[in-house]
Coordinates of C-alpha atoms in Angstrom, one line a residue:
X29 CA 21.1 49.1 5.8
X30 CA 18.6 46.8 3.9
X31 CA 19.7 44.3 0.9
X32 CA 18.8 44.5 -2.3
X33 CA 16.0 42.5 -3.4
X34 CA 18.5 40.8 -6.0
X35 CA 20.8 39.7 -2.9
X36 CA 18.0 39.0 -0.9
X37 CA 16.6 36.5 -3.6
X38 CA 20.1 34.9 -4.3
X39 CA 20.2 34.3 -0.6
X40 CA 16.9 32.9 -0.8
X41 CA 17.5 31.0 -3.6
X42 CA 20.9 29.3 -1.9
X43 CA 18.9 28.3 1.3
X44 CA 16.3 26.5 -0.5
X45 CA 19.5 25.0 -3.1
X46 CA 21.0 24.1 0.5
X47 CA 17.2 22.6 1.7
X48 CA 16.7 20.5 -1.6
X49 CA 20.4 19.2 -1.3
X50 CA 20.4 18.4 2.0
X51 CA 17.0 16.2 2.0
X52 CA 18.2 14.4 -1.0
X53 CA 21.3 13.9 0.9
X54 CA 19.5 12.0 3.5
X55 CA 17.6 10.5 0.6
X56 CA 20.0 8.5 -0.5
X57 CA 21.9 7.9 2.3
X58 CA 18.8 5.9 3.9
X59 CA 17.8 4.4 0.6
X60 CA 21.4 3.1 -0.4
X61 CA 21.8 1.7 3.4
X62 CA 18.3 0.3 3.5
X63 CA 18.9 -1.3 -0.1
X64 CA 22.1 -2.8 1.7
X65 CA 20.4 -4.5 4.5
X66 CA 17.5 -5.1 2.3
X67 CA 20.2 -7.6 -0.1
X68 CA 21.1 -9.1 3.3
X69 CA 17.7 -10.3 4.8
X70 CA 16.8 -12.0 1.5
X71 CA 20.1 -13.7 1.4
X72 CA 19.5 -14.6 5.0
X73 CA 15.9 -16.1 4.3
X74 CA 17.3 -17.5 1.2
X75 CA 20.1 -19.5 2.9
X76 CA 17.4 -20.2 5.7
X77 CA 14.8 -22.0 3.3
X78 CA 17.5 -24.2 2.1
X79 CA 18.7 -25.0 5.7
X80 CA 17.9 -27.6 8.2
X81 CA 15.7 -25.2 10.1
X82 CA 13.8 -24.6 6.7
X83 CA 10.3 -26.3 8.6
X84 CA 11.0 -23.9 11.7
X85 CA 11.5 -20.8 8.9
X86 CA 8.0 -21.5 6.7
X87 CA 5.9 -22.9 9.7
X88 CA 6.7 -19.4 11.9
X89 CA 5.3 -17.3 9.4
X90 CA 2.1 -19.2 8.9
X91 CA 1.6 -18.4 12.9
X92 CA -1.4 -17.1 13.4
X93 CA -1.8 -14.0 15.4
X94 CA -5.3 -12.3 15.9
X95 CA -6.6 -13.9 13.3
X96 CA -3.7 -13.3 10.6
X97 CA -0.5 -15.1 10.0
X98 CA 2.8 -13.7 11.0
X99 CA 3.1 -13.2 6.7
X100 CA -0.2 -11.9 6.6
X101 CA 0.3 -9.3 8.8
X102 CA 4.2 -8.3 7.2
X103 CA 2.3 -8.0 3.7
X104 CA -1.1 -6.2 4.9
X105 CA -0.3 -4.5 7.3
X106 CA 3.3 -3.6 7.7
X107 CA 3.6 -3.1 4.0
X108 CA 0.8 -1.0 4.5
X109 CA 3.8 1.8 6.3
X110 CA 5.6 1.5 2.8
X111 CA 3.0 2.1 0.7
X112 CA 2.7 5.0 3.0
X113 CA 6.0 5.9 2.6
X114 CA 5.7 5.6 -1.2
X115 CA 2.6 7.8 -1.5
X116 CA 4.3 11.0 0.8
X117 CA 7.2 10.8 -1.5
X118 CA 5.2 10.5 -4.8
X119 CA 2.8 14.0 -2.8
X120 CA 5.9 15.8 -2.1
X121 CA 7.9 15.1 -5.8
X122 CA 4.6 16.3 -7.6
X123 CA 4.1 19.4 -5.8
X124 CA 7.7 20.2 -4.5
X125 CA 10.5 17.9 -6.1
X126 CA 11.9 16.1 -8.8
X127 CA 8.8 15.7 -10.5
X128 CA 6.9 19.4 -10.0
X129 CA 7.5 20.3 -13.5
X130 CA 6.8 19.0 -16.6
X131 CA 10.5 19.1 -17.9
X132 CA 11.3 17.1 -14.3
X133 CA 8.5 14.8 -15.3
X134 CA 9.2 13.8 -18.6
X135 CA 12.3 12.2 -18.9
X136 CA 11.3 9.3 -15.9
X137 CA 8.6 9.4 -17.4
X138 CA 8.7 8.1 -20.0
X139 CA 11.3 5.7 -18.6
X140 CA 9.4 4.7 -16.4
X141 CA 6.3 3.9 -18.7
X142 CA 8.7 2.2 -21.0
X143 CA 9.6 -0.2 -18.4
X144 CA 6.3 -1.1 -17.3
X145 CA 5.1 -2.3 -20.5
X146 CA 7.9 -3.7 -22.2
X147 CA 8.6 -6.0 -19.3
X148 CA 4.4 -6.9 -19.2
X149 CA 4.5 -7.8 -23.0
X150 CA 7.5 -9.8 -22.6
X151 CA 5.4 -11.8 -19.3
X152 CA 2.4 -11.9 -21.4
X153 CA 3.9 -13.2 -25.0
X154 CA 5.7 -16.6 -23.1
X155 CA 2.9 -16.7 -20.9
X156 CA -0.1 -16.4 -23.3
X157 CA -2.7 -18.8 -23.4
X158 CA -2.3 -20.4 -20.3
X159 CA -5.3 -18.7 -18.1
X160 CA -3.3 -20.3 -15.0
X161 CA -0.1 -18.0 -14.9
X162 CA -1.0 -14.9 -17.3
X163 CA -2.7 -12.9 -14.1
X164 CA 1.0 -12.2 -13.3
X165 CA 1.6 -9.8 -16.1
X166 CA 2.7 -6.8 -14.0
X167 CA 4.8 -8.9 -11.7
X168 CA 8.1 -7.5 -13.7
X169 CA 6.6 -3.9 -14.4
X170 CA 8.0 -2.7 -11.0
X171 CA 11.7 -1.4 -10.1
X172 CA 12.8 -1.7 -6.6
X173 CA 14.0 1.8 -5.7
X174 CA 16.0 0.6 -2.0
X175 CA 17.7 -2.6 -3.8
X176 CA 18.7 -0.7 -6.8
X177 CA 19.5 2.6 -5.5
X178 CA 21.8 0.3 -2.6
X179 CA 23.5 -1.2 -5.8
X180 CA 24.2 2.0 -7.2
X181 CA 25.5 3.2 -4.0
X182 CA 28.2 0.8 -4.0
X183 CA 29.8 2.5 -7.5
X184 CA 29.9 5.9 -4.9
X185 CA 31.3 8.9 -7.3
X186 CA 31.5 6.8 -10.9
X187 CA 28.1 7.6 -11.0
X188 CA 26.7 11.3 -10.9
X189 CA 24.3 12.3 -8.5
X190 CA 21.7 13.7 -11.6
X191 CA 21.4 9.8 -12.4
X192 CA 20.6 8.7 -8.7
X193 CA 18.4 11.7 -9.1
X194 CA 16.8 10.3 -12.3
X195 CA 16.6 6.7 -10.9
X196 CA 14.8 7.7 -7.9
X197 CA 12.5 9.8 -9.6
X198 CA 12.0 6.7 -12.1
X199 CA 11.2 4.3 -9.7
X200 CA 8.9 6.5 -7.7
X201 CA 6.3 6.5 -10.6
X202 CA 6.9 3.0 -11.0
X203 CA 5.4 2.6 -7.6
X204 CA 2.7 4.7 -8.6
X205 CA 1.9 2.7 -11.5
X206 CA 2.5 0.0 -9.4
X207 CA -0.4 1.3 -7.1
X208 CA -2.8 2.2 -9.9
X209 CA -2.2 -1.9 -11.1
X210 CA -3.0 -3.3 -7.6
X211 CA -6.2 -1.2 -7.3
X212 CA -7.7 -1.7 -10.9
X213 CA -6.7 -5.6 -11.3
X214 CA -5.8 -7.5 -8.0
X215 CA -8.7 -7.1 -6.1
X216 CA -11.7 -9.8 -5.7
X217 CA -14.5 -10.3 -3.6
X218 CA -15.7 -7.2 -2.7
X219 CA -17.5 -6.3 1.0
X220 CA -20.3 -3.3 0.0
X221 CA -20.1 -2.5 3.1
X222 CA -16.9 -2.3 4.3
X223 CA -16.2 -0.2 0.6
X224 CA -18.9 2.1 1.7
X225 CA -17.1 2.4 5.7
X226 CA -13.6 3.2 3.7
X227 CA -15.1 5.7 1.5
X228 CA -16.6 7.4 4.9
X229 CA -13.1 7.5 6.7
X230 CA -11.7 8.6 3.0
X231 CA -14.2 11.5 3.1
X232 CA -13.2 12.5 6.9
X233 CA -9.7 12.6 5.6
X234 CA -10.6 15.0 2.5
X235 CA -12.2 17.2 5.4
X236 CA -9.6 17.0 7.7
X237 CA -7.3 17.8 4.9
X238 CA -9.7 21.1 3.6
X239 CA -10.0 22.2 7.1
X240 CA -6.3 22.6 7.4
X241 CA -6.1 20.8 10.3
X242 CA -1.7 20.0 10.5
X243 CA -2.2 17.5 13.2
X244 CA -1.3 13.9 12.3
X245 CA -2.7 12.1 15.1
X246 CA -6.6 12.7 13.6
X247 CA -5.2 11.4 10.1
X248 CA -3.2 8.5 11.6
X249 CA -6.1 7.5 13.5
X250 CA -8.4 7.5 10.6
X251 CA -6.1 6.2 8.6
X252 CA -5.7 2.9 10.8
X253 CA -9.5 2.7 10.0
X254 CA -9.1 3.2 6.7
X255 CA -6.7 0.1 6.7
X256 CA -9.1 -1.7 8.8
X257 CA -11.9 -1.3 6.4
X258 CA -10.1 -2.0 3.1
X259 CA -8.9 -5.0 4.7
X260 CA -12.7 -6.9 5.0
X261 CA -13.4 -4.8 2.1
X262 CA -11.4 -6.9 -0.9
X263 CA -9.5 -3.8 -1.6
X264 CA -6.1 -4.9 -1.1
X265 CA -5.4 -3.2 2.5
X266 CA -2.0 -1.7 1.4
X267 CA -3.4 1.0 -0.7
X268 CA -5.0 2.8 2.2
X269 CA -1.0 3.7 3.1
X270 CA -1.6 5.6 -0.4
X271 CA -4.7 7.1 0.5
X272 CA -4.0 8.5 3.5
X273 CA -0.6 9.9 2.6
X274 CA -2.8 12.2 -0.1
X275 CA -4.6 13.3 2.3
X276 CA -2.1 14.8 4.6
X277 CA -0.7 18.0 3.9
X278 CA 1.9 19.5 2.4
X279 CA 2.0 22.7 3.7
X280 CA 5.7 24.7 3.4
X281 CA 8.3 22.7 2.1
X282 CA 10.8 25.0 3.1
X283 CA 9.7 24.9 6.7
X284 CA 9.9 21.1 7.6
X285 CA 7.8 21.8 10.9
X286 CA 5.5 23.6 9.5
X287 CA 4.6 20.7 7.1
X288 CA 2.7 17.6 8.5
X289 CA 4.2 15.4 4.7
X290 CA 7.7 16.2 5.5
X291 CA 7.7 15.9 9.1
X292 CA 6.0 12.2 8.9
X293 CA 8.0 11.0 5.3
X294 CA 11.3 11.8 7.9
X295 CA 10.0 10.1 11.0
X296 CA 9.4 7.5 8.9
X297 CA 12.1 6.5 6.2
X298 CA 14.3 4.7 8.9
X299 CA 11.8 2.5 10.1
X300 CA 10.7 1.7 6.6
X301 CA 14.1 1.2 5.1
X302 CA 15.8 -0.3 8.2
X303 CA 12.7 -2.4 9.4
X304 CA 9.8 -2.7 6.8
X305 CA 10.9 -3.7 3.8
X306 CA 14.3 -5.7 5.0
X307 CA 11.0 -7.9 7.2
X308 CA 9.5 -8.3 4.0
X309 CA 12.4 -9.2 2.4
X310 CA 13.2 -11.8 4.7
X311 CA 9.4 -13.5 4.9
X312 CA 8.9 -13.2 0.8
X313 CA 12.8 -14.2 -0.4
X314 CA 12.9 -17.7 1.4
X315 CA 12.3 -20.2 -1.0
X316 CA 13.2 -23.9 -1.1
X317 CA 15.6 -25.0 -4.2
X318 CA 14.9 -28.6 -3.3
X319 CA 14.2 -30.2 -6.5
X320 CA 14.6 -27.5 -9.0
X321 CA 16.4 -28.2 -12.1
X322 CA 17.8 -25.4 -14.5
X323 CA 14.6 -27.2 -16.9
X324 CA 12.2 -25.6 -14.5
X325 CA 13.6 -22.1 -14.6
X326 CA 12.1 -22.5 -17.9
X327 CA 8.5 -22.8 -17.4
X328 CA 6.7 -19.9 -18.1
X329 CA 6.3 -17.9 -15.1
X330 CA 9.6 -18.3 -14.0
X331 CA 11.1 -17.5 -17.5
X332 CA 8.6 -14.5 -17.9
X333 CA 9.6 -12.9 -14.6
X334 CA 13.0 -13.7 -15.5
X335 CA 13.2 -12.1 -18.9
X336 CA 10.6 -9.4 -18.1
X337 CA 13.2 -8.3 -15.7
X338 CA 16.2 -8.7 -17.8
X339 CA 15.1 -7.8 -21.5
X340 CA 12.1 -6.0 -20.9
X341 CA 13.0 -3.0 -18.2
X342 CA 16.4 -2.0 -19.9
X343 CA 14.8 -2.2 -22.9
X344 CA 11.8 -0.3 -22.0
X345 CA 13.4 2.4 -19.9
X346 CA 16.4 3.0 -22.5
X347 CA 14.6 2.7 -25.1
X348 CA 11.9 5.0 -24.1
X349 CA 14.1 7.6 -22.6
X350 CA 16.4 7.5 -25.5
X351 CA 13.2 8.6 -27.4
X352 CA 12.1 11.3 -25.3
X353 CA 15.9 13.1 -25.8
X354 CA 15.9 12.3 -29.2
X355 CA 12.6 14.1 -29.9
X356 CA 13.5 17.1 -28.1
X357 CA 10.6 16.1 -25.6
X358 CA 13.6 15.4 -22.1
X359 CA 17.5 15.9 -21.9
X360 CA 20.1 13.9 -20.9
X361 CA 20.7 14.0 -16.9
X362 CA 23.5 16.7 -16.0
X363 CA 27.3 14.9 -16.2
X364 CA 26.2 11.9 -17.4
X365 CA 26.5 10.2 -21.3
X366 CA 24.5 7.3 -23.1
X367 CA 26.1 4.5 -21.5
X368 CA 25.6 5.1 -18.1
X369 CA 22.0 5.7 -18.8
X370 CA 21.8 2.2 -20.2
X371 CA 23.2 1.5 -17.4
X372 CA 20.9 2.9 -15.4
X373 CA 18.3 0.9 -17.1
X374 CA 19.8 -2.4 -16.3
X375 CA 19.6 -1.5 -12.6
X376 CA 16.1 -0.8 -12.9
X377 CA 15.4 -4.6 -13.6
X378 CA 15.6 -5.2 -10.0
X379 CA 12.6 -5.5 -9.1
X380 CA 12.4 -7.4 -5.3
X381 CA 10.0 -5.8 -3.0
X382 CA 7.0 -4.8 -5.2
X383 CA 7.4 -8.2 -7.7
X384 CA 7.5 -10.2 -4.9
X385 CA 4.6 -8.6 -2.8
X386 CA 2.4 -8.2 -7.0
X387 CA 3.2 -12.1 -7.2
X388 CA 1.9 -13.1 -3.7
X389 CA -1.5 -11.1 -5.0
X390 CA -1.4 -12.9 -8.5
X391 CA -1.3 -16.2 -7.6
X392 CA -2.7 -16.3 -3.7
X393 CA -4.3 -19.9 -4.0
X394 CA -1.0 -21.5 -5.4
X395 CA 2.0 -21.4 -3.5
X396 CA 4.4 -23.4 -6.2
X397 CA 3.6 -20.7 -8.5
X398 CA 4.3 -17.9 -6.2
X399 CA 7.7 -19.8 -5.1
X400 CA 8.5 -20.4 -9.0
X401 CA 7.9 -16.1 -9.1
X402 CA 10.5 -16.0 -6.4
X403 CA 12.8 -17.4 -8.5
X404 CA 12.0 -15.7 -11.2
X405 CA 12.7 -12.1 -9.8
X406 CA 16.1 -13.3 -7.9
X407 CA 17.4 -14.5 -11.3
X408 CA 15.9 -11.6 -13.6
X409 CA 17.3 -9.1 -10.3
X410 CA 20.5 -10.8 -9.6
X411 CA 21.4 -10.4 -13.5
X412 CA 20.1 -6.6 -14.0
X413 CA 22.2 -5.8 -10.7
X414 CA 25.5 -7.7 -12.1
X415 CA 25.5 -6.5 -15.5
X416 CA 24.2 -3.0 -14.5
X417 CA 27.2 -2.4 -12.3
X418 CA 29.9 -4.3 -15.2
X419 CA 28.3 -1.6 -17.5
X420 CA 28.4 2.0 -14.9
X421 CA 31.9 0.6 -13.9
X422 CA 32.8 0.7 -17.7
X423 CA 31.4 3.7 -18.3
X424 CA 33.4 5.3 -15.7
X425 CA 36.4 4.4 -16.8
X426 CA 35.7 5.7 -19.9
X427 CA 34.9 8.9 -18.9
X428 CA 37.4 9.0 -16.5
X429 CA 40.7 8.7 -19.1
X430 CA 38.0 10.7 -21.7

């Protein structure tokens, strides 16, 4: 006896509801945890730098190994697997998540746009007119989707999982713009050459891709060229993780094995979350306090990263969000109410991994200024994580005896 095609669609219809839940599941589970360790390692290299083994801590990761430094090769070429990462999950949310649609789309969005500019304008206004530190205008423009989705993990069921949702989605775009900013302003020096090589292993990835082949070892191997290439090229190496995770294929979504994205975005958020970006962490967050007075966390980098963080992202985000729903253009995430998204929008002033890794590429010939960023974004990230959990706590409690 065959099922209707009405039961045989609602049955459908629950598997892939059962699919989507469960990956999201996982999502979070790694990105909460990760976030978790992540806090850890730059406490650790925090404490370190202000310790008596501080020398052993800065001269280890100016080792040189194959022609790189030890913190060369953690911010070209390991984070070169997170921008990876970050690419196969910005792939798979346009064609097959939380970002597919337009009405997905629109309310991170626009959140997401709002707090990359706000938080630029803020760098730009206290920073303007000095041609020294105003290259690090996009420094504050990027949320940190680990550290702040770890935060939110620690407030368990006050917050609603549409938010987490909404978050994720939020900061995922923020990595994109992130991306798109790297490419178009942070690269100098440029190798003809080595461009022209990239665009050749590029172009054997586009035909790998149209030729459906579902391998990964031919796009992983090209791919390590790609990195190669872009590395003598100027380009800043990193973004080949992007390019290449474009270039594999999706294929079915509902069938994880038979789709190369899926299969390699699993393989690989552990390492990344658990290895990657807690290694960065630790090599980027160590910074010596010797010396510096609450005066200096007033000079204008410092006090632009600080306040682009603080003001400009919950500002930005909330402000442009609020917008969106008010205009009919997004809605409100499912179970949640106004003052959890502002809360929300506090968290997404934490901003550690990409801030840290934008300021590094702003100011590469000046190491004070890129240790005066570091303190910047662990003041601006420290006070968006605080006051972003006072204000979900709240809000829980609220609705709670509501």
């Amino acid at each position: 006896m065959s099922l209707e095609p009405s039961r045989l669609d609602k049955a459908a219809n629950t598997r892939k509801s059962a699919s989507s839940l469960a990956f999201i599941t996982r999502f979070f589970a790694a990105e909460s945890a990760g976030g978790l360790i992540l806090m850890a390692s730059a406490l650790a290299a925090l404490l370190l730098a202000n310790s008596p083994w501080s020398a052993a801590y800065f001269s280890t990761l100016h080792v040189k190994f194959a022609g790189l430094s030890i913190e060369h090769w953690i911010n070209d070429g390991l984070m070169a697997i997170f921008f990876l990462l970050v690419g196969l999950e910005i792939k798979r949310e346009m064609l097959a998540g939380q970002l597919s649609s337009w009405s997905q789309r629109a309310l991170p969005g626009f959140a997401a746009l709002g707090g990359m500019l706000l938080p630029a304008l803020i760098y730009i206004a206290i920073n303007w007119g000095n041609s020294q530190t105003i290259g690090g205008w996009a420094i504050p423009a990027a949320t940190d989707i680990a550290f702040a989705l770890g935060v939110l993990s620690l407030l368990g069921k006050r917050v609603p999982v549409s938010l987490k949702i909404f978050l994720a989605a939020l900061a995922i775009l923020d990595d994109l713009g992130a991306v798109l900013i790297i490419a178009l302003f942070y690269t100098s020096g440029l190798s003809i050459s080595m461009l022209l090589a990239s665009v050749a292993v590029v172009a054997v990835l586009v035909v790998l891709n149209r030729c459906g082949v579902r391998r990964l070892a031919p796009y992983l191997i090209a791919g390590a060229l790609l990195w190669f290439f872009m590395l003598q090229s100027g380009i800043h190496a990193t973004l080949a993780g992007v390019i290449l995770a474009l270039c594999i294929p999706m294929g079915d979504p509902q069938k994880k094995h038979k789709s190369p994205l899926l299969h390699l975005e699993e393989k690989l958020h552990p390492w990344v979350a658990f290895a990657v970006v807690p290694i960065f962490g630790f090599a980027n967050a160590g910074v010596s306090l010797a010396g510096i007075s609450p005066r200096d966390l007033l000079d204008p980098v410092p006090l632009g990263v600080t306040l682009g963080l603080l003001l400009g992202k919950q500002l930005g985000v909330f402000g442009l969000a609020a917008l969106a729903i008010r205009f009919g253009l997004a809605k409100l995430p499912e179970g949640s109410n106004w003052v959890q998204l502002y809360g929300v929008a506090l968290l997404c002033g934490i901003g550690f991994t990409m801030s840290l890794f934008i300021g590094a590429l702003a100011f590469p010939g000046a190491p004070h200024l890129v240790d005066e960023v570091k303190v910047g974004v662990l003041m601006g990230s420290i006070l968006c994580a605080i006051l972003g959990v006072v204000v979900l706590i709240k809000a829980g409690r609220q609705k709670a005896s509501a």
